[in-house]
C-alpha cells in the first residue's frame, strides 16, 4: 500500500517541469549577438583622456544583447565574445585581443560586460511581460542605464585604478567623460530592443 506522502511525492515528480535546454535557435542567437558585439567593437575608437580607454560602440550592442535576449543568453553571448577575445582573436577595440588586455586600463570594463548584459536582461525579462509602448521603452532605457552604472563603471574604475596605478578618486574622474555617451547608447539600445520585441514578440521565450 502506498503512503499518502509517497503518493504526493510521486505526483509532484510527475508534474515537475523538465529543465529547459538550449535549442539551436538559442545557440544561433548567442553566436549572432557575440559576432555583432565584435563587429561594433571594430568601429574606430574615439580617444578620451589620458588613461587609454577609448569610447566605442560595443557597449551599445552589449546593452542591446541583454535587453533583447534576456539574462542567460545575453550573458552567454557577451561571455563568448569576451572569451574569444581573451584567447587571442583581435575583436576588442582597436583590433586588440589576448590575455594581455587584462593588464591594460580597459580590463575592468571588459570583465564587466557579461554582468552588464545579465542585469539588463533581467530588466528586459521582467518588463517585456508587463509593459508595452513608451512605458516599456522607458523601463528598458532606465534599467539598462542602471545596469551599466552598477557593473561597467565600478569595475572599469577599479581596473583603471589598479592597472594605471592611480587612486580610485582619480580613476573615478577619468571615467566621468564616458557617462554622457553611456546615456546616449542606452537610449539607442532601448529603442532598438523595443523594435526587435515588436517584430519578434517571442524572442525572449526559450523553447
Short mmCIF file of C-alpha atoms in Angstrom, two decimals:
data_model
loop_
_atom_site.label_atom_id
_atom_site.label_comp_id
_atom_site.label_asym_id
_atom_site.label_seq_id
_atom_site.Cartn_x
_atom_site.Cartn_y
_atom_site.Cartn_z
CA UNK A 1 0.00 0.00 0.00
CA UNK A 2 1.41 3.38 -1.00
CA UNK A 3 1.53 6.03 1.70
CA UNK A 4 -0.08 9.46 1.08
CA UNK A 5 3.35 11.11 1.39
CA UNK A 6 4.86 8.81 -1.22
CA UNK A 7 1.87 9.31 -3.48
CA UNK A 8 2.16 13.10 -3.16
CA UNK A 9 5.87 12.98 -3.91
CA UNK A 10 5.19 10.84 -6.96
CA UNK A 11 2.56 13.24 -8.25
CA UNK A 12 4.86 16.22 -7.68
CA UNK A 13 7.63 14.48 -9.59
CA UNK A 14 5.20 13.70 -12.38
CA UNK A 15 4.10 17.31 -12.73
CA UNK A 16 7.56 18.82 -12.34
CA UNK A 17 8.56 20.81 -15.38
CA UNK A 18 11.56 19.44 -17.25
CA UNK A 19 14.67 21.62 -17.27
CA UNK A 20 14.76 23.86 -20.30
CA UNK A 21 17.56 23.02 -22.68
CA UNK A 22 19.24 25.23 -25.19
CA UNK A 23 17.80 24.87 -28.65
CA UNK A 24 19.53 25.51 -31.94
CA UNK A 25 17.76 28.89 -32.01
CA UNK A 26 19.22 29.81 -28.63
CA UNK A 27 22.72 28.85 -29.74
CA UNK A 28 22.32 30.75 -33.02
CA UNK A 29 21.16 33.91 -31.23
CA UNK A 30 24.08 33.71 -28.79
CA UNK A 31 26.54 33.36 -31.67
CA UNK A 32 24.93 36.11 -33.75
CA UNK A 33 24.94 38.64 -30.93
CA UNK A 34 28.53 37.75 -29.96
CA UNK A 35 29.52 38.44 -33.56
CA UNK A 36 27.53 41.67 -33.52
CA UNK A 37 29.39 42.88 -30.44
CA UNK A 38 32.69 42.06 -32.15
CA UNK A 39 31.64 43.89 -35.31
CA UNK A 40 30.74 47.06 -33.43
CA UNK A 41 33.98 46.88 -31.45
CA UNK A 42 35.77 47.25 -34.78
CA UNK A 43 34.40 50.74 -35.34
CA UNK A 44 37.12 53.38 -34.92
CA UNK A 45 37.52 54.11 -31.20
CA UNK A 46 37.41 57.69 -30.01
CA UNK A 47 40.34 58.52 -27.70
CA UNK A 48 39.31 60.15 -24.43
CA UNK A 49 41.52 61.41 -21.63
CA UNK A 50 44.99 60.07 -20.92
CA UNK A 51 44.28 56.67 -19.35
CA UNK A 52 43.94 54.80 -22.65
CA UNK A 53 40.23 53.87 -22.55
CA UNK A 54 38.52 54.95 -25.78
CA UNK A 55 34.82 55.43 -26.47
CA UNK A 56 33.49 52.53 -28.56
CA UNK A 57 30.12 51.23 -29.74
CA UNK A 58 30.50 47.75 -28.29
CA UNK A 59 28.77 48.75 -25.03
CA UNK A 60 25.73 49.83 -27.05
CA UNK A 61 25.43 46.33 -28.52
CA UNK A 62 26.11 44.65 -25.17
CA UNK A 63 23.18 46.56 -23.71
CA UNK A 64 21.09 45.61 -26.73
CA UNK A 65 22.13 41.98 -26.31
CA UNK A 66 20.86 41.81 -22.74
CA UNK A 67 17.69 43.77 -23.47
CA UNK A 68 16.89 41.51 -26.45
CA UNK A 69 17.97 38.02 -25.37
CA UNK A 70 17.29 38.19 -21.65
CA UNK A 71 19.69 37.42 -18.79
CA UNK A 72 21.09 33.97 -19.55
CA UNK A 73 21.51 34.15 -23.32
CA UNK A 74 22.62 37.78 -23.10
CA UNK A 75 25.23 36.84 -20.52
CA UNK A 76 26.46 33.88 -22.59
CA UNK A 77 26.64 35.88 -25.83
CA UNK A 78 28.75 38.55 -24.16
CA UNK A 79 30.85 35.96 -22.33
CA UNK A 80 31.50 34.20 -25.65
CA UNK A 81 32.70 37.48 -27.13
CA UNK A 82 34.96 38.08 -24.11
CA UNK A 83 36.44 34.57 -24.14
CA UNK A 84 37.15 34.68 -27.89
CA UNK A 85 38.94 37.97 -27.43
CA UNK A 86 40.96 36.75 -24.45
CA UNK A 87 42.18 33.65 -26.32
CA UNK A 88 43.68 35.92 -28.94
CA UNK A 89 41.13 36.90 -31.57
CA UNK A 90 41.56 40.63 -32.35
CA UNK A 91 37.95 41.53 -31.61
CA UNK A 92 38.37 44.07 -28.85
CA UNK A 93 38.53 47.82 -29.51
CA UNK A 94 41.44 48.78 -31.73
CA UNK A 95 41.68 45.20 -33.10
CA UNK A 96 43.29 44.02 -29.87
CA UNK A 97 43.00 40.64 -28.19
CA UNK A 98 44.75 38.19 -25.90
CA UNK A 99 45.23 37.96 -22.16
CA UNK A 100 47.49 41.00 -22.26
CA UNK A 101 44.45 43.28 -22.30
CA UNK A 102 43.81 42.31 -18.68
CA UNK A 103 46.92 44.27 -17.76
CA UNK A 104 45.61 47.37 -19.54
CA UNK A 105 43.25 50.13 -18.45
CA UNK A 106 40.22 48.57 -20.18
CA UNK A 107 40.40 45.32 -18.17
CA UNK A 108 37.67 46.25 -15.69
CA UNK A 109 35.28 47.31 -18.42
CA UNK A 110 35.81 44.05 -20.33
CA UNK A 111 35.21 41.90 -17.25
CA UNK A 112 32.03 43.86 -16.51
CA UNK A 113 30.48 43.36 -19.95
CA UNK A 114 28.80 39.96 -19.29
CA UNK A 115 27.45 41.26 -15.97
CA UNK A 116 26.05 44.32 -17.74
CA UNK A 117 24.23 42.11 -20.25
CA UNK A 118 22.99 39.86 -17.42
CA UNK A 119 21.43 42.69 -15.41
CA UNK A 120 19.99 44.39 -18.49
CA UNK A 121 18.48 41.03 -19.43
CA UNK A 122 16.85 40.66 -16.03
CA UNK A 123 15.18 44.04 -16.56
CA UNK A 124 14.00 43.08 -20.05
CA UNK A 125 12.71 39.70 -18.93
CA UNK A 126 10.55 41.40 -16.31
CA UNK A 127 9.42 44.42 -18.33
CA UNK A 128 8.54 42.81 -21.66
CA UNK A 129 5.92 40.61 -19.96
CA UNK A 130 4.23 43.55 -18.28
CA UNK A 131 4.56 46.65 -20.44
CA UNK A 132 4.27 47.98 -23.97
CA UNK A 133 4.99 51.17 -25.86
CA UNK A 134 6.52 54.14 -24.11
CA UNK A 135 6.47 52.53 -20.67
CA UNK A 136 8.40 49.55 -21.95
CA UNK A 137 10.95 51.79 -23.70
CA UNK A 138 11.46 53.90 -20.57
CA UNK A 139 11.92 50.80 -18.42
CA UNK A 140 14.40 49.28 -20.85
CA UNK A 141 16.35 52.53 -21.03
CA UNK A 142 16.43 53.19 -17.28
CA UNK A 143 17.08 49.53 -16.48
CA UNK A 144 19.92 49.33 -18.99
CA UNK A 145 21.46 52.54 -17.71
CA UNK A 146 21.27 51.40 -14.10
CA UNK A 147 22.75 48.03 -15.07
CA UNK A 148 25.66 49.82 -16.72
CA UNK A 149 26.28 52.06 -13.72
CA UNK A 150 26.17 49.06 -11.38
CA UNK A 151 28.63 46.98 -13.39
CA UNK A 152 30.58 48.64 -16.19
CA UNK A 153 31.57 51.84 -14.42
CA UNK A 154 32.52 50.46 -10.98
CA UNK A 155 34.63 47.64 -12.43
CA UNK A 156 36.02 49.97 -15.08
CA UNK A 157 37.11 52.46 -12.42
CA UNK A 158 38.67 49.67 -10.38
CA UNK A 159 40.56 48.39 -13.43
CA UNK A 160 41.88 51.84 -14.26
CA UNK A 161 43.00 52.34 -10.68
CA UNK A 162 44.83 49.01 -10.50
CA UNK A 163 46.41 48.87 -13.94
CA UNK A 164 47.20 52.58 -14.31
CA UNK A 165 48.43 52.81 -10.74
CA UNK A 166 46.31 55.78 -9.77
CA UNK A 167 43.97 56.37 -6.79
CA UNK A 168 40.32 55.39 -7.08
CA UNK A 169 39.33 59.06 -6.90
CA UNK A 170 41.48 59.85 -9.94
CA UNK A 171 40.13 56.78 -11.75
CA UNK A 172 36.58 57.95 -11.00
CA UNK A 173 37.35 61.34 -12.58
CA UNK A 174 38.86 59.55 -15.60
CA UNK A 175 35.62 57.59 -16.00
CA UNK A 176 33.33 60.64 -15.95
CA UNK A 177 33.73 61.54 -19.67
CA UNK A 178 32.10 58.22 -20.59
CA UNK A 179 28.85 58.94 -18.75
CA UNK A 180 27.10 61.14 -21.37
CA UNK A 181 27.89 58.64 -24.10
CA UNK A 182 26.60 55.84 -21.92
CA UNK A 183 23.26 57.62 -21.60
CA UNK A 184 23.02 58.06 -25.37
CA UNK A 185 23.99 54.45 -26.07
CA UNK A 186 21.37 53.14 -23.66
CA UNK A 187 18.74 55.33 -25.33
CA UNK A 188 19.66 53.77 -28.68
CA UNK A 189 19.85 50.24 -27.24
CA UNK A 190 16.41 50.55 -25.63
CA UNK A 191 14.93 51.92 -28.87
CA UNK A 192 16.39 49.08 -30.95
CA UNK A 193 15.35 46.47 -28.38
CA UNK A 194 11.79 47.81 -28.43
CA UNK A 195 11.67 47.49 -32.23
CA UNK A 196 13.00 43.93 -32.03
CA UNK A 197 10.47 42.90 -29.41
CA UNK A 198 7.67 44.36 -31.53
CA UNK A 199 8.87 42.49 -34.61
CA UNK A 200 9.64 39.24 -32.74
CA UNK A 201 7.38 39.12 -29.66
CA UNK A 202 8.63 35.69 -28.57
CA UNK A 203 12.38 36.32 -28.84
CA UNK A 204 12.72 36.30 -25.05
CA UNK A 205 10.94 32.95 -24.81
CA UNK A 206 13.28 29.97 -24.60
CA UNK A 207 11.52 26.94 -26.08
#
